[in-house]
Coordinates of C-alpha atoms and ligand atoms in Angstrom, one line a residue:
M1 CA 0.0 0.0 0.0
T2 CA 2.8 2.4 0.5
Q3 CA 4.4 1.5 -2.8
N4 CA 3.9 3.6 -5.9
L5 CA 2.6 6.5 -4.1
P6 CA 2.5 9.8 -5.8
P7 CA 5.2 12.3 -4.8
P8 CA 4.4 14.6 -2.0
I9 CA 2.5 17.7 -3.0
P10 CA 4.9 20.3 -4.0
S11 CA 4.9 23.4 -1.6
L12 CA 3.8 26.3 -3.8
I13 CA 2.7 28.5 -0.9
P14 CA 5.5 29.9 0.9
E15 CA 5.8 29.3 4.7
T16 CA 5.5 33.0 5.1
A17 CA 2.4 33.5 3.3
P18 CA -0.4 34.7 5.7
F19 CA -2.2 31.4 5.8
S20 CA -3.0 29.1 8.5
E21 CA -1.6 25.6 8.1
E22 CA -4.9 24.2 6.9
Q23 CA -5.1 26.9 4.4
R24 CA -1.8 26.4 3.0
V25 CA -2.4 22.6 2.7
W26 CA -5.5 23.3 0.8
L27 CA -4.0 25.8 -1.5
N28 CA -1.0 23.7 -2.3
G29 CA -3.3 20.8 -3.1
F30 CA -5.6 23.2 -5.3
F31 CA -2.6 24.5 -7.3
A32 CA -0.8 21.3 -7.5
G33 CA -4.0 19.9 -8.8
L34 CA -4.4 22.6 -11.4
V35 CA -1.0 22.2 -12.8
S36 CA -1.0 18.4 -13.1
L37 CA -4.5 17.5 -13.8
D38 CA -4.0 17.6 -17.6
G39 CA -5.0 14.3 -18.5
F40 CA -2.7 12.4 -16.5
G41 CA 0.1 14.9 -17.0
V42 CA 0.7 13.8 -20.6
T43 CA 2.6 16.0 -22.8
P44 CA 1.9 14.9 -26.3
I45 CA 5.0 13.6 -28.2
S46 CA 6.2 14.4 -31.5
G47 CA 6.2 12.1 -34.7
E48 CA 9.9 12.2 -34.4
Q49 CA 10.0 11.0 -30.8
A50 CA 7.5 8.3 -31.9
A51 CA 9.5 7.2 -34.6
S52 CA 12.6 7.1 -32.6
L53 CA 11.1 4.8 -30.1
I54 CA 9.4 2.4 -32.4
S55 CA 12.3 2.3 -34.7
G56 CA 15.4 1.4 -32.7
S57 CA 18.5 1.7 -34.6
G58 CA 20.3 -0.5 -37.2
A59 CA 19.4 -1.6 -40.7
N60 CA 16.5 -3.7 -39.8
A61 CA 15.0 -1.3 -37.4
K62 CA 12.1 -0.3 -39.4
A63 CA 11.1 -3.7 -40.3
A64 CA 11.5 -4.9 -36.6
A65 CA 9.3 -1.8 -35.5
D66 CA 6.6 -2.6 -38.0
D67 CA 6.7 -6.2 -37.2
D68 CA 4.0 -7.2 -34.5
G69 CA 4.7 -10.7 -34.7
G70 CA 1.1 -11.5 -35.6
A71 CA -0.1 -9.6 -32.5
P72 CA -0.7 -12.7 -30.3
W73 CA -1.7 -10.3 -27.5
H74 CA -4.9 -9.2 -29.6
D75 CA -7.2 -11.7 -28.0
Q76 CA -9.9 -10.0 -25.7
A77 CA -10.1 -13.2 -23.7
L78 CA -6.6 -12.8 -22.5
A79 CA -6.0 -11.0 -19.1
M80 CA -3.8 -7.8 -19.0
T81 CA -0.9 -9.6 -17.4
E82 CA -1.0 -12.2 -20.2
R83 CA -1.1 -9.6 -22.8
M84 CA 1.7 -7.6 -21.5
K85 CA 4.0 -10.7 -21.2
L86 CA 3.0 -11.5 -25.0
S87 CA 4.4 -8.1 -25.8
E88 CA 7.1 -7.6 -23.4
A89 CA 9.9 -8.1 -26.0
K90 CA 8.2 -5.8 -28.6
P91 CA 8.7 -2.0 -29.2
L92 CA 6.8 0.0 -26.9
R93 CA 4.2 0.9 -29.6
W94 CA 2.9 -2.7 -29.6
R95 CA 3.0 -2.9 -25.6
M96 CA 0.7 0.0 -25.8
M97 CA -1.7 -1.8 -28.0
A98 CA -1.2 -4.8 -25.8
A99 CA -2.5 -2.4 -23.1
M100 CA -5.8 -1.8 -24.8
A101 CA -8.9 -4.2 -24.2
Q102 CA -8.5 -5.9 -27.7
Q103 CA -12.0 -5.6 -28.8
D104 CA -11.4 -3.3 -31.7
C105 CA -15.0 -1.9 -30.5
G106 CA -14.4 1.5 -31.9
Q107 CA -15.6 3.3 -28.7
C108 CA -12.4 5.1 -28.5
G109 CA -12.7 6.4 -32.2
Y110 CA -10.1 3.8 -33.5
D111 CA -9.3 0.2 -33.4
C112 CA -6.8 -1.0 -30.8
K113 CA -3.8 -0.7 -33.2
N114 CA -4.6 2.6 -34.4
Y115 CA -5.4 4.0 -31.0
S116 CA -1.8 3.0 -29.8
G117 CA -0.5 4.2 -33.1
A118 CA -2.2 7.7 -32.8
I119 CA -0.7 8.0 -29.1
F120 CA 2.6 7.2 -30.4
Q121 CA 2.4 9.8 -33.2
G122 CA 1.3 12.5 -30.8
K123 CA -2.0 12.8 -32.4
E124 CA -4.1 11.5 -29.5
E125 CA -3.1 12.9 -26.0
R126 CA -5.9 11.1 -24.1
L127 CA -4.9 7.9 -22.4
N128 CA -8.2 7.1 -21.0
L129 CA -10.4 6.4 -23.9
C130 CA -10.4 2.6 -24.0
V131 CA -13.9 1.9 -22.4
P132 CA -13.9 -1.9 -22.1
G133 CA -10.3 -1.4 -20.7
G134 CA -11.3 0.9 -18.1
K135 CA -9.0 2.1 -15.4
E136 CA -6.7 -1.0 -16.0
T137 CA -5.8 0.1 -19.4
A138 CA -5.5 3.7 -18.4
R139 CA -3.1 3.0 -15.7
M140 CA -1.0 0.7 -18.0
L141 CA -0.8 3.2 -20.8
K142 CA 0.2 6.0 -18.3
K143 CA 2.9 3.7 -17.0
L144 CA 4.0 3.0 -20.7
F145 CA 3.9 6.7 -21.5
E146 CA 6.1 7.4 -18.6
E147 CA 8.7 4.9 -19.9
F148 CA 8.2 6.4 -23.4
K149 CA 9.1 10.0 -22.2
T150 CA 12.1 8.9 -20.3
A151 CA 13.5 6.5 -23.0
P152 CA 16.7 7.5 -24.7
S153 CA 15.9 9.5 -28.0
E154 CA 16.9 7.9 -31.2
P155 CA 17.4 9.4 -34.5
P156 CA 14.1 9.4 -36.4
T157 CA 13.5 7.0 -39.1
P158 CA 10.8 6.5 -41.5
A159 CA 9.4 3.9 -39.4
A160 CA 6.9 6.3 -38.1
E161 CA 4.9 5.8 -41.2
A162 CA 4.4 2.2 -40.2
V163 CA 2.0 3.4 -37.5
S164 CA -0.1 5.8 -39.5
V165 CA -3.5 6.4 -38.1
S166 CA -6.5 5.7 -40.3
E167 CA -6.9 8.8 -42.2
T168 CA -10.4 8.4 -43.6
A169 CA -11.9 11.7 -42.9
P170 CA -15.6 11.7 -43.1
R171 CA -17.7 14.8 -42.8
Y172 CA -18.9 14.0 -39.5
S173 CA -17.0 12.0 -36.9
R174 CA -16.6 11.5 -33.2
D175 CA -14.7 15.0 -33.0
N176 CA -17.2 16.6 -35.3
P177 CA -20.7 15.0 -34.6
A178 CA -23.8 15.3 -36.6
M179 CA -27.3 16.2 -35.0
A180 CA -30.2 13.9 -35.3
T181 CA -33.7 14.1 -34.0
V182 CA -35.5 11.5 -32.0
L183 CA -38.5 10.4 -33.9
S184 CA -39.8 7.9 -31.3
C185 CA -38.8 5.4 -28.5
R186 CA -40.8 2.1 -28.1
R187 CA -40.6 -0.6 -25.6
L188 CA -39.8 -3.9 -27.2
N189 CA -40.7 -6.1 -24.4
K190 CA -44.1 -7.0 -23.4
P191 CA -45.7 -6.0 -20.1
G192 CA -44.3 -8.5 -17.5
S193 CA -40.9 -8.8 -18.9
Q194 CA -38.0 -8.6 -16.7
K195 CA -35.9 -7.0 -19.4
E196 CA -36.0 -3.4 -20.7
T197 CA -35.3 -3.0 -24.4
W198 CA -36.0 0.1 -26.5
H199 CA -36.6 0.6 -30.2
V200 CA -35.5 4.0 -31.0
E201 CA -35.9 5.8 -34.3
L202 CA -33.8 8.8 -35.2
N203 CA -34.1 11.4 -38.1
V204 CA -30.7 11.7 -39.4
A205 CA -31.5 14.0 -42.4
T206 CA -28.0 15.2 -42.4
R207 CA -26.0 15.1 -45.8
G208 CA -22.6 13.5 -45.5
L209 CA -23.6 11.0 -42.8
D210 CA -23.2 7.9 -44.7
Y211 CA -23.8 4.5 -43.0
A212 CA -24.1 0.9 -44.2
V213 CA -25.7 -2.0 -42.3
G214 CA -23.3 -3.5 -39.8
D215 CA -22.1 0.0 -38.8
S216 CA -22.9 1.6 -35.5
F217 CA -23.9 5.0 -34.3
G218 CA -21.8 6.8 -31.8
L219 CA -24.1 8.7 -29.5
F220 CA -23.2 11.4 -27.1
P221 CA -25.3 10.9 -23.9
T222 CA -26.0 13.5 -21.1
N223 CA -25.9 12.3 -17.5
D224 CA -29.0 11.8 -15.3
P225 CA -29.9 15.2 -13.9
A226 CA -30.9 13.6 -10.6
L227 CA -27.2 12.2 -10.2
V228 CA -25.8 15.5 -11.2
D229 CA -27.8 17.3 -8.6
A230 CA -26.8 14.7 -6.0
V231 CA -23.1 15.2 -6.7
I232 CA -23.4 19.2 -6.5
K233 CA -25.1 18.6 -3.2
A234 CA -22.2 16.2 -1.9
L235 CA -19.7 18.7 -3.0
G236 CA -21.5 21.7 -1.3
A237 CA -20.8 23.6 -4.2
P238 CA -23.2 26.3 -6.0
A239 CA -24.6 24.7 -9.2
D240 CA -24.1 27.8 -11.0
F241 CA -20.3 28.0 -10.2
P242 CA -18.7 29.4 -13.4
I243 CA -16.2 27.0 -15.1
G244 CA -14.8 28.2 -18.5
G245 CA -18.1 30.0 -19.5
R246 CA -20.3 27.3 -18.3
T247 CA -21.9 26.5 -14.8
L248 CA -20.8 23.7 -12.9
R249 CA -24.1 21.9 -13.3
E250 CA -23.8 22.2 -17.2
C251 CA -20.3 20.7 -17.1
L252 CA -21.5 17.8 -15.1
L253 CA -24.5 17.2 -17.4
D254 CA -22.6 16.6 -20.5
G255 CA -18.9 17.1 -20.1
V256 CA -17.6 14.5 -17.6
S257 CA -18.2 11.0 -16.6
L258 CA -19.8 10.4 -13.3
S259 CA -19.4 6.5 -13.5
P260 CA -16.0 4.8 -12.1
A261 CA -14.2 7.5 -10.1
P262 CA -11.0 8.1 -11.8
D263 CA -7.4 8.0 -10.2
M264 CA -7.2 11.7 -10.7
L265 CA -10.2 12.3 -8.4
F266 CA -8.5 10.4 -5.5
Q267 CA -5.4 12.2 -6.2
L268 CA -7.1 15.5 -5.9
F269 CA -8.8 14.4 -2.7
S270 CA -5.4 13.3 -1.4
Y271 CA -4.2 17.0 -1.9
I272 CA -7.0 18.5 0.2
T273 CA -7.4 16.1 3.1
G274 CA -4.9 15.1 5.6
G275 CA -3.7 12.0 8.0
E276 CA -5.4 8.8 7.2
R277 CA -7.8 10.1 4.6
R278 CA -5.0 11.2 2.6
Q279 CA -3.2 7.8 2.9
K280 CA -6.6 6.2 1.7
A281 CA -7.0 8.6 -1.2
R282 CA -3.3 8.0 -2.3
A283 CA -3.9 4.4 -2.3
L284 CA -6.9 4.6 -4.3
A285 CA -5.2 6.9 -6.6
T286 CA -2.5 4.3 -7.2
G287 CA -5.0 1.3 -7.7
D288 CA -4.9 -0.1 -4.3
D289 CA -8.2 -0.9 -2.8
P290 CA -7.8 -0.4 1.0
D291 CA -11.2 -0.9 2.1
G292 CA -12.3 -3.4 -0.7
D293 CA -14.9 -1.1 -2.3
A294 CA -12.8 0.5 -5.0
E295 CA -14.8 -1.4 -7.8
S296 CA -18.1 0.2 -6.4
L297 CA -17.0 3.8 -6.3
D298 CA -18.5 6.1 -8.8
V299 CA -18.0 9.7 -8.6
L300 CA -20.8 10.3 -6.1
A301 CA -19.8 7.3 -3.8
A302 CA -16.3 8.5 -4.0
I303 CA -17.3 12.1 -2.6
E304 CA -19.3 10.5 0.1
K305 CA -16.3 8.2 1.0
F306 CA -14.6 11.3 2.1
P307 CA -17.3 13.3 3.8
G308 CA -16.7 16.9 3.9
V309 CA -14.2 16.9 1.2
R310 CA -14.5 20.3 -0.5
P311 CA -12.5 20.4 -3.8
D312 CA -12.6 23.6 -5.9
P313 CA -15.3 22.8 -8.4
E314 CA -12.9 23.8 -11.4
A315 CA -10.2 21.4 -10.2
F316 CA -13.0 18.7 -9.5
I317 CA -14.1 18.9 -13.1
E318 CA -10.7 18.8 -14.4
A319 CA -10.1 15.6 -12.3
L320 CA -13.0 13.7 -13.8
D321 CA -12.7 11.8 -17.1
P322 CA -14.4 13.1 -20.2
L323 CA -18.0 11.7 -20.9
Q324 CA -17.6 9.5 -23.7
P325 CA -20.0 8.5 -26.6
R326 CA -21.5 5.0 -26.8
L327 CA -22.0 2.9 -29.7
Y328 CA -25.2 1.2 -31.0
S329 CA -25.5 -1.1 -33.8
I330 CA -27.9 0.4 -36.5
S331 CA -30.8 -2.0 -36.8
S332 CA -32.2 -0.6 -40.0
S333 CA -31.2 -0.5 -43.6
P334 CA -30.6 2.9 -45.4
K335 CA -32.2 1.0 -48.5
L336 CA -35.5 1.5 -47.0
D337 CA -35.1 5.0 -45.7
P338 CA -31.6 6.4 -45.3
R339 CA -32.9 9.3 -43.1
R340 CA -34.6 7.1 -40.5
V341 CA -32.4 5.1 -38.5
A342 CA -33.3 2.5 -35.9
L343 CA -31.2 1.3 -32.8
T344 CA -32.2 -1.4 -30.3
V345 CA -31.2 -0.5 -26.8
D346 CA -31.1 -2.6 -23.6
A347 CA -31.5 0.0 -20.6
V348 CA -28.7 -0.7 -17.9
R349 CA -29.9 -0.5 -14.4
Y350 CA -28.4 -2.3 -11.4
D351 CA -28.2 -1.8 -7.6
I352 CA -25.1 -1.3 -5.3
G353 CA -25.8 -1.1 -1.7
N354 CA -29.0 1.2 -1.4
R355 CA -28.2 3.2 -4.6
R356 CA -29.7 2.3 -7.9
R357 CA -26.9 2.7 -10.6
I358 CA -28.0 3.5 -14.2
G359 CA -26.2 3.2 -17.6
V360 CA -25.6 6.7 -18.8
A361 CA -26.5 6.2 -22.6
S362 CA -28.9 3.5 -22.5
T363 CA -31.1 5.3 -19.9
Y364 CA -30.6 8.6 -21.7
L365 CA -32.2 6.8 -24.7
A366 CA -34.7 5.0 -22.7
E367 CA -36.2 7.7 -20.5
R368 CA -34.5 11.1 -20.8
V369 CA -34.9 11.8 -24.6
K370 CA -38.3 12.6 -26.0
P371 CA -39.4 12.8 -29.7
G372 CA -38.1 15.9 -30.9
T373 CA -34.9 16.0 -28.8
T374 CA -31.8 16.5 -30.8
V375 CA -28.9 14.1 -30.2
K376 CA -25.2 14.1 -31.1
I377 CA -24.3 11.3 -33.3
Y378 CA -21.5 10.0 -35.8
V379 CA -21.2 6.9 -37.7
Q380 CA -18.7 4.1 -36.4
K381 CA -17.7 2.1 -39.5
A382 CA -17.6 -1.7 -38.9
H383 CA -14.5 -3.7 -39.3
A384 CA -15.2 -6.7 -41.7
F385 CA -18.8 -6.9 -40.6
A386 CA -21.0 -6.7 -43.5
L387 CA -23.4 -8.5 -45.9
P388 CA -21.7 -10.6 -48.3
A389 CA -21.0 -8.7 -51.8
D390 CA -22.6 -11.3 -53.8
P391 CA -26.4 -11.1 -52.7
S392 CA -26.9 -14.8 -53.5
V393 CA -24.4 -16.1 -50.8
P394 CA -26.5 -17.6 -47.9
I395 CA -26.0 -16.0 -44.5
I396 CA -26.4 -17.4 -41.1
M397 CA -26.9 -14.7 -38.3
I398 CA -26.9 -15.3 -34.6
G399 CA -27.8 -12.5 -32.4
P400 CA -29.5 -13.1 -29.0
G401 CA -30.8 -10.1 -27.2
T402 CA -30.0 -6.8 -28.6
G403 CA -27.4 -8.7 -30.7
V404 CA -30.2 -9.0 -33.2
A405 CA -29.9 -5.3 -34.0
P406 CA -27.5 -5.4 -37.1
F407 CA -29.2 -8.6 -38.3
R408 CA -32.6 -6.9 -38.4
A409 CA -30.7 -4.3 -40.7
F410 CA -29.1 -7.2 -42.8
L411 CA -32.5 -8.7 -43.4
Q412 CA -34.1 -5.3 -44.2
E413 CA -31.3 -4.7 -46.7
R414 CA -31.7 -8.1 -48.2
W415 CA -35.5 -7.6 -48.5
A416 CA -35.1 -4.1 -50.1
T417 CA -32.5 -5.3 -52.7
Q418 CA -34.5 -8.5 -53.3
A419 CA -31.4 -10.6 -52.6
P420 CA -31.9 -14.1 -53.8
G421 CA -29.6 -15.6 -51.1
R422 CA -31.1 -17.6 -48.2
N423 CA -31.0 -16.1 -44.7
W424 CA -31.0 -17.8 -41.4
L425 CA -31.5 -15.9 -38.0
F426 CA -30.9 -17.5 -34.6
F427 CA -32.4 -15.4 -32.0
G428 CA -33.0 -16.1 -28.4
H429 CA -33.9 -14.0 -25.3
Q430 CA -35.1 -14.3 -21.7
R431 CA -38.8 -15.4 -22.4
S432 CA -40.2 -15.7 -25.8
N433 CA -43.6 -14.6 -24.7
Y434 CA -42.2 -11.3 -23.6
D435 CA -38.9 -10.6 -25.3
F436 CA -39.1 -11.7 -28.7
F437 CA -38.1 -8.6 -30.4
Y438 CA -39.5 -7.6 -33.8
E439 CA -41.6 -10.8 -33.8
D440 CA -44.2 -9.7 -36.3
E441 CA -41.7 -8.5 -38.7
F442 CA -39.5 -11.6 -38.5
K443 CA -42.4 -14.0 -38.8
S444 CA -43.8 -12.0 -41.6
M445 CA -40.4 -12.3 -43.5
K446 CA -40.3 -16.1 -42.8
S447 CA -44.0 -16.7 -44.0
S448 CA -43.4 -14.6 -47.2
A449 CA -40.0 -16.2 -47.9
A450 CA -41.5 -18.7 -50.2
T451 CA -42.9 -16.1 -52.3
P452 CA -40.3 -13.6 -52.8
N453 CA -41.5 -12.2 -56.2
A454 CA -45.3 -12.1 -55.3
W455 CA -45.0 -8.4 -54.3
P456 CA -45.0 -5.5 -56.4
K457 CA -41.8 -3.5 -56.8
T458 CA -43.5 -0.3 -55.3
L459 CA -43.5 -2.1 -51.9
R460 CA -39.9 -2.5 -52.0
L461 CA -38.9 0.7 -50.5
R462 CA -41.8 1.1 -47.9
S463 CA -40.5 1.1 -44.3
S464 CA -43.6 -0.9 -42.9
M465 CA -42.0 -4.2 -41.9
S466 CA -45.5 -5.8 -41.5
S467 CA -45.8 -6.0 -45.3
L468 CA -42.4 -7.4 -46.0
S469 CA -41.9 -9.9 -48.7
T470 CA -38.4 -11.4 -49.0
A471 CA -36.6 -14.6 -49.4
C472 CA -35.7 -14.7 -45.8
A473 CA -36.3 -17.7 -43.5
A474 CA -36.1 -16.0 -40.0
R475 CA -35.4 -18.7 -37.5
K476 CA -35.3 -18.4 -33.8
R477 CA -33.8 -21.2 -31.9
L478 CA -32.1 -21.4 -28.5
Q479 CA -34.9 -22.0 -25.8
H480 CA -37.7 -20.7 -28.0
S481 CA -38.7 -22.0 -31.2
S482 CA -41.9 -20.3 -32.0
A483 CA -40.6 -18.7 -35.3
S484 CA -38.7 -21.7 -36.7
Ligands
FAD1 C1 -19.9 -2.0 -31.5 C2 -20.8 -2.0 -30.4 C3 -22.1 -2.0 -30.8 C4 -23.2 -1.9 -29.7 N1 -24.4 -2.0 -30.0 C5 -25.4 -2.2 -29.0 C6 -26.7 -2.2 -29.3 O1 -27.1 -2.4 -30.4 N2 -27.6 -2.2 -28.2 C7 -27.4 -2.1 -26.9 O2 -28.1 -2.1 -25.8 N3 -25.8 -1.9 -26.7 C8 -24.9 -1.9 -27.6 N4 -23.6 -1.8 -27.3 C9 -23.3 -1.4 -25.8 C10 -23.4 0.0 -25.8 O3 -22.3 0.7 -26.3 C11 -23.4 0.5 -24.2 O4 -21.9 -0.1 -23.8 C12 -24.2 0.1 -23.3 O5 -25.4 0.7 -23.9 C13 -24.1 0.5 -21.8 O6 -23.9 1.9 -22.1 P1 -24.4 2.9 -20.8 O7 -23.9 4.2 -21.2 O8 -25.9 2.7 -20.7 O9 -23.8 2.3 -19.5 P2 -22.6 2.8 -18.6 O10 -22.9 3.9 -18.1 O11 -21.5 2.7 -19.6 O12 -22.5 1.6 -17.7 C14 -22.2 0.3 -18.2 C15 -21.3 -0.3 -17.0 O13 -22.0 -0.4 -16.0 C16 -21.4 -1.5 -15.4 N5 -22.7 -2.6 -14.8 C17 -23.5 -2.9 -15.7 N6 -24.4 -3.8 -15.1 C18 -23.7 -4.0 -13.9 C19 -24.1 -4.8 -12.8 N7 -25.2 -5.6 -12.9 N8 -23.2 -4.8 -11.6 C20 -22.2 -3.8 -11.6 N9 -22.0 -3.1 -12.7 C21 -22.7 -3.2 -13.8 C22 -20.4 -2.2 -16.0 O14 -19.0 -1.7 -15.5 C23 -20.8 -1.7 -17.4 O15 -19.5 -1.6 -18.1 C24 -22.8 -1.8 -28.3 C25 -21.3 -1.7 -28.1 C26 -20.4 -1.6 -29.0 C27 -18.9 -1.8 -28.6

């Protein structure tokens, strides 16, 4: 517990300054926080630095740096320790990749390889973007980055090109999202279900927002206002405290994550508390778990764990992680109506202690948006997940729960294009009587599969799936077989 503690707070306020000891401790903490809370204190590195670190020296340096050896760590089933072991003999660039969660999920705006490449090239400063990797990945990246900064500099070589980030520059992106309007939100489960899944339709009548079936939408949520107000109350700060032209409440609503309390928050607390509480905050900031509750500490719980802690609101906001977009598979085909996009969203809710926790984005869509609400979105292109180019190739789709979302889009697309290939959908969920999503639609597809040409072409672009005609055989198996 005493290892890896952060260095003591630098004394920025002179002893002779007219402050009490308590005030001096607080001010030292506050200023130390302000100067160091810049995204793990990371200074972006130049392409040359990156090149020197990945290249090494000698004639074969470039080839060695480019060679990921088949990236054996690129397996999401492996634990962090195993991934780091598999990459330990590799240049730092690959070890950074191994620190990611290996899901290529795109939530950070990259795949794992390109995220590490972007950090290396100094194009990406944020080390805390890997959502599935969470704090574990952020901590490892920070450690590797420290190594990177202190490594001896080598002359640059062309090897930097080997880590180029995907340069496709769509008009709208994670950094430049488009606006969409919510058209409707409809519960997919029947009354009595223990699940809560929503069919959300968005109007995306925005030019330049090109998507295909298989892609996902990145969506920027806002935090639950009730949670925001509880955090403000626990902080004892005024909701309208001004921070960079906005109020504290506004920053908390859409600027920062209130989910797992980040290390930097505990570091900030360690600056402004004393004695045992400081030791505890420092331990939490370095990944220790002195009370065995670290996993359950969201931002509110973290404040409540240190009753009376009163960080400066601006330093507090600086210490939190940015609120990140979430991805949702597109569950409709643009061939039906490119402006009307459907998503299929499971609301995340669970209890810890006596407080209900809620997923930010899923409950944003389930309960906080209304028809007419505008939301910020972008397209996250799928990697190697698409319909076969040849429409006559048969496809088998297996998508339990909301996993059915992209396959609904596939089926719609095959219907709209009158693709002759056969389609098999395996779908299952908790209880078929309550949780058989899109039941009518899939059954209609299946029953009309035998007569694919019986429908006039004018029907082909209608979005009413109840009148679908297609060569689809929608099959549902697992524990329920009513559609097979
Ligand atoms: C490519 C891709 C496509 C996706 N498509 C879909 C889709 O079509 N539909 C869909 O619903 N989701 C989809 N997701 C998942 C989605 O992006 C979000 O992760 C999900 O909706 C939860 O986000 P949230 O903001 O609601 O929850 P968050 O605020 O991110 O909270 C989720 C976190 O809560 C914690 N948690 C959840 N349950 C519990 C529990 N019981 N106990 C303790 N902790 C818990 C976990 O740490 C979990 O990581 C997709 C993800 C990816 C990467």
